[in-house]
Amino acid sequence: MTSPPFPLPDDAELLRLDHQICFSLHAAARAFGGVYRDALKDLGLTYPQYLAMLVLWEEPGPQPVKAIGERLRLDSGTLSPLLKRLEAAGLVARERSVEDERSVVVRLTEAGEALRERALPVPRRIVTATGLSLEEALTLRALLERLTGNLDAAQGGER
Amino acid sequence: MTSPPFPLPDDAELLRLDHQICFSLHAAARAFGGVYRDALKDLGLTYPQYLAMLVLWEEPGPQPVKAIGERLRLDSGTLSPLLKRLEAAGLVARERSVEDERSVVVRLTEAGEALRERALPVPRRIVTATGLSLEEALTLRALLERLTGNLDAAQGGER
DNA sequence: CCCGATTCAATTGCGCACAACTAAATCGTG
DNA sequence: CACGATTTAGTTGTGCGCAATTGAATCGGG
C-alpha cells in the first residue's frame, strides 16, 4: 500500500517528496522552537517575542507596530497581543504617535535595553545546536529564501 | 548601526546567520501554510488535518491515536481536538480499543475514504508552487533532516 | 473643503502547538 | 496476587498565526 510493486515514476516520486519537504520543514521549525524555548527560558521570552526584541535592539529609536510587522512578516492580530505581553513584562512601552495618531510606536524601556546583555549568548548557543557548517547554513538559507519567494508568488497569483 | 564600519569576523557572521536561518525557516513554514490553505480550502481541511488524513489514507486499517502522534510527532494535546474536529466533519470515527481500553483507535468513515480522491491533485499543486527542482528538493530535505536531528539532540541533552 | 478610499492598530474567533496535569487501564516485580 | 510504575488519551491554560471585522485617523480627488 505504501510502496507499489513497481518502480516509482518521477512524477509519483515528486509527489511523495513534497509531503516530506513540507513536513520536514515543520519538524525543523518546531525543533528550533524547542531549542529556543530552552535558551530563552531564563530571559522569560518566547521565540516570537525574542524576534520582536531583536528588531527593537537592532534599530535605536521607537518603531511603529507596522514596521515591526513588516520586518517579521506578522500582522497586528499577532503583534498586538505579543507587544502587550512585552509591555506587561516591562520590556517595552507603547504609545500613539503624535504626528499620526493611527500609528502606535514601540520603544524599549530600560529593562528592555538591559535584557540585551543577557540575550547576547543566545545566538552562539543556537548556532552550536544546529550543528551545521557555515557553508551548509548558507546553502540552506538560500534554498529557504527561494522556496519562500516561490510559495508566496504562487499563493499571491491565485488570489 | 546595523553594519559596523569594519568587516565582520567569522564569529559575528555566524551569529547573525543563525537568526536568518531560523527566521527563514519559520517564514518558509508559514508560506507553505498559506499555499496549503488555498489548496485544501475546497476539502475543508487545514494542513495539520490533511497530514492526519494522509496517515490514515496510507495505512488501510484503524490506527491508535498514539501511532498517528508518533508519525506526525504530535502529542495528544494537539491530536485529540484535531481528531474530534475530523470526527465532527464525519471523516473519521474514534472508538476505544477492545484489547486495550486505554487506547483509542481512529478509522476512516466512507466520507473520509471518499475524500481521498478529491485530495489527489493537491500534492502536484504544492510541488509546482515550490518551484524547486528535484535535486534542490533532495538537498533541502537532507539538510532539514540533519538540522532537526541535531536540534533534537541538543535539546534532549540539556534536559 | 468634503466625502469616499485607504491606512493602521486592535479585537474576535478559530485552529495549532506545547506544557502540565488528570484519570483510567495495563504492566511488572516482589 | 497486589501494588506501584508506566502507558494512553484527554483536559486546561498559554501563546502564536491568520482571517475577518471594527473604528479611528489620514489622504486625495472633485
CSV table of C-alpha atoms (C1' of nucleotides) in Angstrom, one decimal:
chain,number,residue,atom,x,y,z
A,1,MET,CA,0.0,0.0,0.0
A,2,THR,CA,2.7,2.5,0.9
A,3,SER,CA,5.1,1.1,-1.7
A,4,PRO,CA,3.7,-0.2,-5.0
A,5,PRO,CA,5.3,-3.2,-6.6
A,6,PHE,CA,6.8,-1.2,-9.5
A,7,PRO,CA,9.5,1.5,-9.5
A,8,LEU,CA,8.0,4.9,-8.9
A,9,PRO,CA,7.9,7.1,-12.0
A,10,ASP,CA,9.4,10.6,-11.5
A,11,ASP,CA,6.0,12.1,-11.1
A,12,ALA,CA,5.0,9.9,-8.2
A,13,GLU,CA,8.4,10.4,-6.6
A,14,LEU,CA,7.9,14.2,-6.7
A,15,LEU,CA,4.5,13.8,-5.2
A,16,ARG,CA,5.8,11.8,-2.3
A,17,LEU,CA,8.7,14.2,-1.8
A,18,ASP,CA,6.6,17.3,-1.4
A,19,HIS,CA,5.0,15.9,1.7
A,20,GLN,CA,8.3,15.0,3.1
A,21,ILE,CA,9.7,18.5,2.5
A,22,CYS,CA,6.8,20.5,4.0
A,23,PHE,CA,6.7,18.0,6.8
A,24,SER,CA,10.5,18.2,7.5
A,25,LEU,CA,10.2,21.9,7.3
A,26,HIS,CA,7.5,22.0,10.0
A,27,ALA,CA,9.5,19.5,12.0
A,28,ALA,CA,12.7,21.7,11.8
A,29,ALA,CA,10.7,24.8,12.7
A,30,ARG,CA,9.3,23.0,15.8
A,31,ALA,CA,12.8,21.7,16.7
A,32,PHE,CA,14.1,25.2,16.5
A,33,GLY,CA,11.2,26.2,18.8
A,34,GLY,CA,12.2,23.7,21.4
A,35,VAL,CA,15.9,24.8,21.4
A,36,TYR,CA,14.9,28.5,21.6
A,37,ARG,CA,12.4,27.7,24.4
A,38,ASP,CA,15.3,26.3,26.4
A,39,ALA,CA,17.7,29.1,25.5
A,40,LEU,CA,15.2,31.9,26.2
A,41,LYS,CA,13.6,30.4,29.4
A,42,ASP,CA,15.9,32.4,31.6
A,43,LEU,CA,15.0,35.6,29.8
A,44,GLY,CA,11.3,35.0,30.1
A,45,LEU,CA,10.8,35.3,26.4
A,46,THR,CA,9.1,33.1,23.8
A,47,TYR,CA,10.8,32.8,20.4
A,48,PRO,CA,8.5,35.3,18.6
A,49,GLN,CA,8.9,37.7,21.5
A,50,TYR,CA,12.6,37.4,21.1
A,51,LEU,CA,12.3,38.2,17.4
A,52,ALA,CA,10.4,41.3,18.2
A,53,MET,CA,13.0,42.3,20.8
A,54,LEU,CA,15.8,41.7,18.2
A,55,VAL,CA,14.1,44.2,15.9
A,56,LEU,CA,14.0,46.7,18.6
A,57,TRP,CA,17.5,46.0,19.7
A,58,GLU,CA,18.8,46.5,16.2
A,59,GLU,CA,17.3,49.9,15.5
A,60,PRO,CA,17.9,52.5,18.1
A,61,GLY,CA,14.7,54.5,18.1
A,62,PRO,CA,11.0,53.8,18.7
A,63,GLN,CA,9.4,51.9,15.9
A,64,PRO,CA,5.8,51.7,14.8
A,65,VAL,CA,4.0,48.4,15.0
A,66,LYS,CA,3.7,48.5,11.2
A,67,ALA,CA,7.5,48.5,10.8
A,68,ILE,CA,8.0,45.6,13.2
A,69,GLY,CA,5.2,43.7,11.4
A,70,GLU,CA,6.9,44.2,8.0
A,71,ARG,CA,10.2,43.1,9.4
A,72,LEU,CA,8.8,39.9,10.9
A,73,ARG,CA,6.0,39.4,8.4
A,74,LEU,CA,3.4,39.4,11.1
A,75,ASP,CA,0.1,41.3,11.2
A,76,SER,CA,-1.4,43.2,14.0
A,77,GLY,CA,-3.6,40.3,15.0
A,78,THR,CA,-0.4,38.5,16.1
A,79,LEU,CA,1.7,41.5,17.1
A,80,SER,CA,-0.8,43.5,19.2
A,81,PRO,CA,-1.2,40.8,22.0
A,82,LEU,CA,2.5,39.9,21.8
A,83,LEU,CA,3.6,43.5,22.3
A,84,LYS,CA,1.1,43.9,25.1
A,85,ARG,CA,2.8,40.9,26.8
A,86,LEU,CA,6.2,42.5,26.4
A,87,GLU,CA,4.7,45.7,27.8
A,88,ALA,CA,3.2,43.9,30.8
A,89,ALA,CA,6.7,42.4,31.3
A,90,GLY,CA,8.1,45.9,31.5
A,91,LEU,CA,10.4,45.5,28.5
A,92,VAL,CA,8.7,47.9,26.0
A,93,ALA,CA,6.4,50.9,26.1
A,94,ARG,CA,3.7,51.6,23.5
A,95,GLU,CA,2.3,55.0,22.8
A,96,ARG,CA,0.2,56.6,20.0
A,97,SER,CA,2.4,58.5,17.6
A,98,VAL,CA,2.0,62.3,17.8
A,99,GLU,CA,2.2,63.1,14.1
A,100,ASP,CA,0.0,60.2,13.0
A,101,GLU,CA,-2.5,59.1,15.6
A,102,ARG,CA,-3.3,55.9,13.8
A,103,SER,CA,0.2,54.7,14.5
A,104,VAL,CA,1.5,53.2,17.7
A,105,VAL,CA,5.2,53.4,18.3
A,106,VAL,CA,7.0,50.8,20.4
A,107,ARG,CA,10.2,51.6,22.3
A,108,LEU,CA,12.4,49.8,24.7
A,109,THR,CA,12.3,50.5,28.4
A,110,GLU,CA,15.4,50.5,30.5
A,111,ALA,CA,14.7,46.9,31.4
A,112,GLY,CA,14.3,46.1,27.7
A,113,GLU,CA,17.6,47.6,26.9
A,114,ALA,CA,19.2,45.8,29.8
A,115,LEU,CA,17.9,42.5,28.7
A,116,ARG,CA,20.0,42.8,25.6
A,117,GLU,CA,23.1,41.9,27.5
A,118,ARG,CA,21.6,38.7,28.9
A,119,ALA,CA,20.5,37.8,25.4
A,120,LEU,CA,23.9,38.1,23.8
A,121,PRO,CA,25.0,34.4,24.5
A,122,VAL,CA,21.8,33.0,22.9
A,123,PRO,CA,22.8,33.1,19.2
A,124,ARG,CA,26.0,31.1,19.8
A,125,ARG,CA,24.1,28.5,21.7
A,126,ILE,CA,21.7,28.1,18.8
A,127,VAL,CA,24.4,28.0,16.2
A,128,THR,CA,26.1,25.2,18.1
A,129,ALA,CA,22.8,23.3,18.4
A,130,THR,CA,22.2,23.4,14.7
A,131,GLY,CA,25.5,21.5,14.1
A,132,LEU,CA,25.7,22.9,10.5
A,133,SER,CA,28.8,24.2,8.9
A,134,LEU,CA,28.8,27.8,7.6
A,135,GLU,CA,28.6,26.5,4.1
A,136,GLU,CA,25.6,24.3,4.8
A,137,ALA,CA,23.9,27.1,6.6
A,138,LEU,CA,24.4,29.4,3.6
A,139,THR,CA,23.0,26.7,1.3
A,140,LEU,CA,20.0,26.1,3.5
A,141,ARG,CA,19.2,29.7,3.9
A,142,ALA,CA,19.5,30.3,0.1
A,143,LEU,CA,17.1,27.4,-0.6
A,144,LEU,CA,14.7,28.5,2.0
A,145,GLU,CA,14.5,32.0,0.7
A,146,ARG,CA,14.0,30.8,-2.9
A,147,LEU,CA,11.3,28.5,-1.6
A,148,THR,CA,9.5,31.1,0.4
A,149,GLY,CA,9.6,33.5,-2.6
A,150,ASN,CA,8.2,30.9,-4.9
A,151,LEU,CA,5.5,29.9,-2.5
A,152,ASP,CA,4.5,33.5,-1.9
A,153,ALA,CA,4.3,34.1,-5.6
A,154,ALA,CA,2.2,31.0,-6.2
A,155,GLN,CA,-0.1,32.0,-3.4
A,156,GLY,CA,-0.5,35.6,-4.5
A,157,GLY,CA,-1.1,34.6,-8.1
A,158,GLU,CA,-4.2,32.7,-7.1
A,159,ARG,CA,-6.0,35.3,-5.1
B,1,MET,CA,24.2,50.8,13.3
B,2,THR,CA,23.2,47.6,11.7
B,3,SER,CA,26.5,47.2,9.9
B,4,PRO,CA,29.7,48.1,11.8
B,5,PRO,CA,32.4,50.0,9.8
B,6,PHE,CA,34.8,47.0,9.8
B,7,PRO,CA,34.4,43.6,8.1
B,8,LEU,CA,32.6,41.1,10.3
B,9,PRO,CA,34.8,38.4,11.8
B,10,ASP,CA,33.5,34.9,11.1
B,11,ASP,CA,32.1,34.6,14.6
B,12,ALA,CA,29.8,37.6,14.3
B,13,GLU,CA,28.8,36.4,10.8
B,14,LEU,CA,27.7,33.1,12.2
B,15,LEU,CA,25.8,34.8,15.0
B,16,ARG,CA,23.9,37.0,12.5
B,17,LEU,CA,23.3,34.0,10.3
B,18,ASP,CA,21.5,31.9,12.9
B,19,HIS,CA,18.7,34.4,13.2
B,20,GLN,CA,18.3,34.5,9.5
B,21,ILE,CA,18.1,30.7,9.3
B,22,CYS,CA,15.6,30.1,12.0
B,23,PHE,CA,13.7,33.1,10.7
B,24,SER,CA,13.7,32.0,7.0
B,25,LEU,CA,12.7,28.5,8.3
B,26,HIS,CA,9.6,30.0,10.0
B,27,ALA,CA,8.9,32.1,7.0
B,28,ALA,CA,9.0,29.1,4.7
B,29,ALA,CA,6.8,27.1,7.0
B,30,ARG,CA,4.3,29.8,7.0
B,31,ALA,CA,4.5,30.3,3.3
B,32,PHE,CA,3.8,26.5,2.9
B,33,GLY,CA,0.8,27.0,5.3
B,34,GLY,CA,-0.6,29.7,3.0
B,35,VAL,CA,-0.3,27.5,-0.1
B,36,TYR,CA,-1.8,24.5,1.6
B,37,ARG,CA,-4.6,26.7,3.0
B,38,ASP,CA,-5.5,27.6,-0.6
B,39,ALA,CA,-5.1,24.0,-1.9
B,40,LEU,CA,-7.1,22.5,0.9
B,41,LYS,CA,-9.9,25.0,1.2
B,42,ASP,CA,-12.2,23.1,-1.1
B,43,LEU,CA,-11.7,19.9,1.0
B,44,GLY,CA,-12.5,21.8,4.2
B,45,LEU,CA,-9.2,20.6,5.8
B,46,THR,CA,-6.4,22.5,7.5
B,47,TYR,CA,-2.9,21.5,6.8
B,48,PRO,CA,-2.4,19.5,10.1
B,49,GLN,CA,-5.8,17.8,9.5
B,50,TYR,CA,-4.6,16.9,6.0
B,51,LEU,CA,-1.5,15.4,7.4
B,52,ALA,CA,-3.6,13.3,9.8
B,53,MET,CA,-5.7,12.2,6.9
B,54,LEU,CA,-2.6,11.2,4.9
B,55,VAL,CA,-1.6,8.9,7.7
B,56,LEU,CA,-5.0,7.3,7.7
B,57,TRP,CA,-5.1,7.1,3.9
B,58,GLU,CA,-1.6,5.4,3.8
B,59,GLU,CA,-2.4,2.6,6.2
B,60,PRO,CA,-5.6,0.7,5.5
B,61,GLY,CA,-6.8,-0.2,9.0
B,62,PRO,CA,-7.8,1.7,12.1
B,63,GLN,CA,-4.9,3.3,13.9
B,64,PRO,CA,-4.4,4.3,17.6
B,65,VAL,CA,-4.0,7.9,18.4
B,66,LYS,CA,-0.6,7.1,19.7
B,67,ALA,CA,0.6,5.8,16.3
B,68,ILE,CA,-0.7,8.9,14.5
B,69,GLY,CA,1.1,11.0,17.0
B,70,GLU,CA,4.4,9.2,16.5
B,71,ARG,CA,4.1,9.5,12.8
B,72,LEU,CA,3.4,13.3,12.9
B,73,ARG,CA,5.4,14.0,16.1
B,74,LEU,CA,2.4,15.5,17.8
B,75,ASP,CA,1.1,14.8,21.3
B,76,SER,CA,-2.5,14.1,22.4
B,77,GLY,CA,-2.9,17.7,23.4
B,78,THR,CA,-2.8,18.6,19.8
B,79,LEU,CA,-4.2,15.5,18.2
B,80,SER,CA,-7.3,15.0,20.5
B,81,PRO,CA,-9.1,18.1,19.5
B,82,LEU,CA,-7.9,17.8,15.9
B,83,LEU,CA,-9.3,14.3,15.6
B,84,LYS,CA,-12.5,15.4,17.2
B,85,ARG,CA,-12.9,18.1,14.5
B,86,LEU,CA,-12.3,15.4,11.8
B,87,GLU,CA,-14.9,13.3,13.6
B,88,ALA,CA,-17.4,16.2,13.7
B,89,ALA,CA,-16.8,16.6,10.0
B,90,GLY,CA,-17.8,13.0,9.5
B,91,LEU,CA,-14.4,12.0,8.1
B,92,VAL,CA,-13.2,9.6,10.9
B,93,ALA,CA,-14.6,7.6,13.7
B,94,ARG,CA,-13.0,7.2,17.1
B,95,GLU,CA,-13.6,4.3,19.4
B,96,ARG,CA,-11.9,2.7,22.4
B,97,SER,CA,-9.8,-0.3,21.5
B,98,VAL,CA,-11.3,-3.6,22.8
B,99,GLU,CA,-8.0,-5.3,23.7
B,100,ASP,CA,-6.5,-2.2,25.4
B,101,GLU,CA,-9.1,0.2,26.7
B,102,ARG,CA,-6.5,3.0,27.3
B,103,SER,CA,-6.1,3.2,23.5
B,104,VAL,CA,-8.5,5.0,21.1
B,105,VAL,CA,-8.4,3.8,17.5
B,106,VAL,CA,-9.2,6.1,14.6
B,107,ARG,CA,-10.6,4.8,11.4
B,108,LEU,CA,-11.8,6.4,8.2
B,109,THR,CA,-15.5,6.7,7.5
B,110,GLU,CA,-16.9,6.3,4.0
B,111,ALA,CA,-16.8,10.0,3.6
B,112,GLY,CA,-13.2,10.0,4.8
B,113,GLU,CA,-12.3,7.4,2.2
B,114,ALA,CA,-14.1,9.3,-0.5
B,115,LEU,CA,-12.2,12.5,0.3
B,116,ARG,CA,-9.0,10.8,-0.8
B,117,GLU,CA,-10.0,11.1,-4.4
B,118,ARG,CA,-10.5,14.8,-4.2
B,119,ALA,CA,-7.2,15.2,-2.4
B,120,LEU,CA,-5.2,13.5,-5.1
B,121,PRO,CA,-4.4,16.7,-7.1
B,122,VAL,CA,-3.2,18.5,-4.1
B,123,PRO,CA,0.4,17.3,-4.0
B,124,ARG,CA,1.1,18.2,-7.6
B,125,ARG,CA,-0.2,21.7,-6.9
B,126,ILE,CA,2.2,22.1,-4.0
B,127,VAL,CA,5.2,20.7,-5.9
B,128,THR,CA,4.5,23.3,-8.7
B,129,ALA,CA,4.2,26.1,-6.1
B,130,THR,CA,7.6,25.3,-4.6
B,131,GLY,CA,9.4,25.9,-7.9
B,132,LEU,CA,12.3,23.7,-6.8
B,133,SER,CA,14.0,21.1,-8.9
B,134,LEU,CA,14.1,17.5,-7.7
B,135,GLU,CA,17.8,17.9,-6.9
B,136,GLU,CA,17.2,21.1,-4.9
B,137,ALA,CA,14.3,19.4,-3.1
B,138,LEU,CA,16.5,16.5,-2.2
B,139,THR,CA,19.3,18.8,-0.9
B,140,LEU,CA,16.8,20.8,1.1
B,141,ARG,CA,15.2,17.8,2.6
B,142,ALA,CA,18.6,16.3,3.6
B,143,LEU,CA,19.7,19.5,5.2
B,144,LEU,CA,16.4,19.9,7.1
B,145,GLU,CA,16.5,16.3,8.4
B,146,ARG,CA,20.1,16.7,9.6
B,147,LEU,CA,19.2,20.1,11.2
B,148,THR,CA,16.2,18.6,13.0
B,149,GLY,CA,18.2,15.7,14.3
B,150,ASN,CA,20.9,18.0,15.6
B,151,LEU,CA,18.5,20.3,17.2
B,152,ASP,CA,16.6,17.5,18.9
B,153,ALA,CA,19.8,16.0,20.2
B,154,ALA,CA,20.9,19.4,21.6
B,155,GLN,CA,17.6,19.9,23.2
B,156,GLY,CA,17.4,16.4,24.7
B,157,GLY,CA,21.0,16.7,26.0
B,158,GLU,CA,20.1,19.6,28.2
B,159,ARG,CA,17.0,18.2,29.9
C,1,DC,C1',-13.5,71.9,1.7
C,2,DC,C1',-15.8,67.5,1.8
C,3,DC,C1',-16.5,62.8,1.3
C,4,DG,C1',-15.2,58.3,-0.1
C,5,DA,C1',-11.0,55.4,0.0
C,6,DT,C1',-7.1,54.0,2.4
C,7,DT,C1',-4.2,53.1,6.3
C,8,DC,C1',-3.3,51.5,10.9
C,9,DA,C1',-4.0,49.1,15.2
C,10,DA,C1',-7.0,46.5,17.8
C,11,DT,C1',-10.3,42.9,18.5
C,12,DT,C1',-12.7,38.5,17.8
C,13,DG,C1',-12.8,33.8,16.6
C,14,DC,C1',-10.7,29.6,15.2
C,15,DG,C1',-7.1,26.2,15.0
C,16,DC,C1',-2.4,24.5,16.1
C,17,DA,C1',1.5,23.5,19.5
C,18,DC,C1',3.1,22.5,23.8
C,19,DA,C1',3.4,22.1,29.0
C,20,DA,C1',1.3,20.4,33.0
C,21,DC,C1',-1.9,17.7,34.9
C,22,DT,C1',-5.8,14.1,35.4
C,23,DA,C1',-7.8,9.7,35.0
C,24,DA,C1',-8.1,5.2,33.7
C,25,DA,C1',-6.1,0.9,32.2
C,26,DT,C1',-2.2,-2.1,31.9
C,27,DC,C1',2.2,-3.9,33.1
C,28,DG,C1',5.7,-5.8,36.0
C,29,DT,C1',8.0,-7.1,40.1
C,30,DG,C1',8.1,-8.7,44.5
D,1,DC,C1',-1.8,-11.8,43.6
D,2,DA,C1',-1.1,-6.9,45.0
D,3,DC,C1',0.6,-2.5,44.3
D,4,DG,C1',3.5,0.9,42.4
D,5,DA,C1',5.2,2.3,37.8
D,6,DT,C1',4.1,3.1,33.2
D,7,DT,C1',1.2,3.9,29.2
D,8,DT,C1',-2.5,6.2,26.9
D,9,DA,C1',-6.0,9.9,26.0
D,10,DG,C1',-8.0,13.7,27.4
D,11,DT,C1',-8.3,18.4,29.6
D,12,DT,C1',-6.7,23.0,30.8
D,13,DG,C1',-4.1,27.1,30.1
D,14,DT,C1',-0.9,29.9,27.4
D,15,DG,C1',0.8,31.7,23.3
D,16,DC,C1',1.3,32.0,18.2
D,17,DG,C1',-0.8,32.7,13.4
D,18,DC,C1',-4.2,34.2,10.4
D,19,DA,C1',-8.8,35.8,8.6
D,20,DA,C1',-12.3,39.0,9.1
D,21,DT,C1',-14.1,42.9,11.2
D,22,DT,C1',-14.2,47.4,13.6
D,23,DG,C1',-13.1,52.1,14.4
D,24,DA,C1',-10.3,55.9,14.2
D,25,DA,C1',-7.2,58.9,11.6
D,26,DT,C1',-5.4,60.3,7.3
D,27,DC,C1',-5.2,61.0,2.4
D,28,DG,C1',-6.9,62.6,-2.1
D,29,DG,C1',-9.9,63.7,-5.9
D,30,DG,C1',-13.6,66.5,-7.2
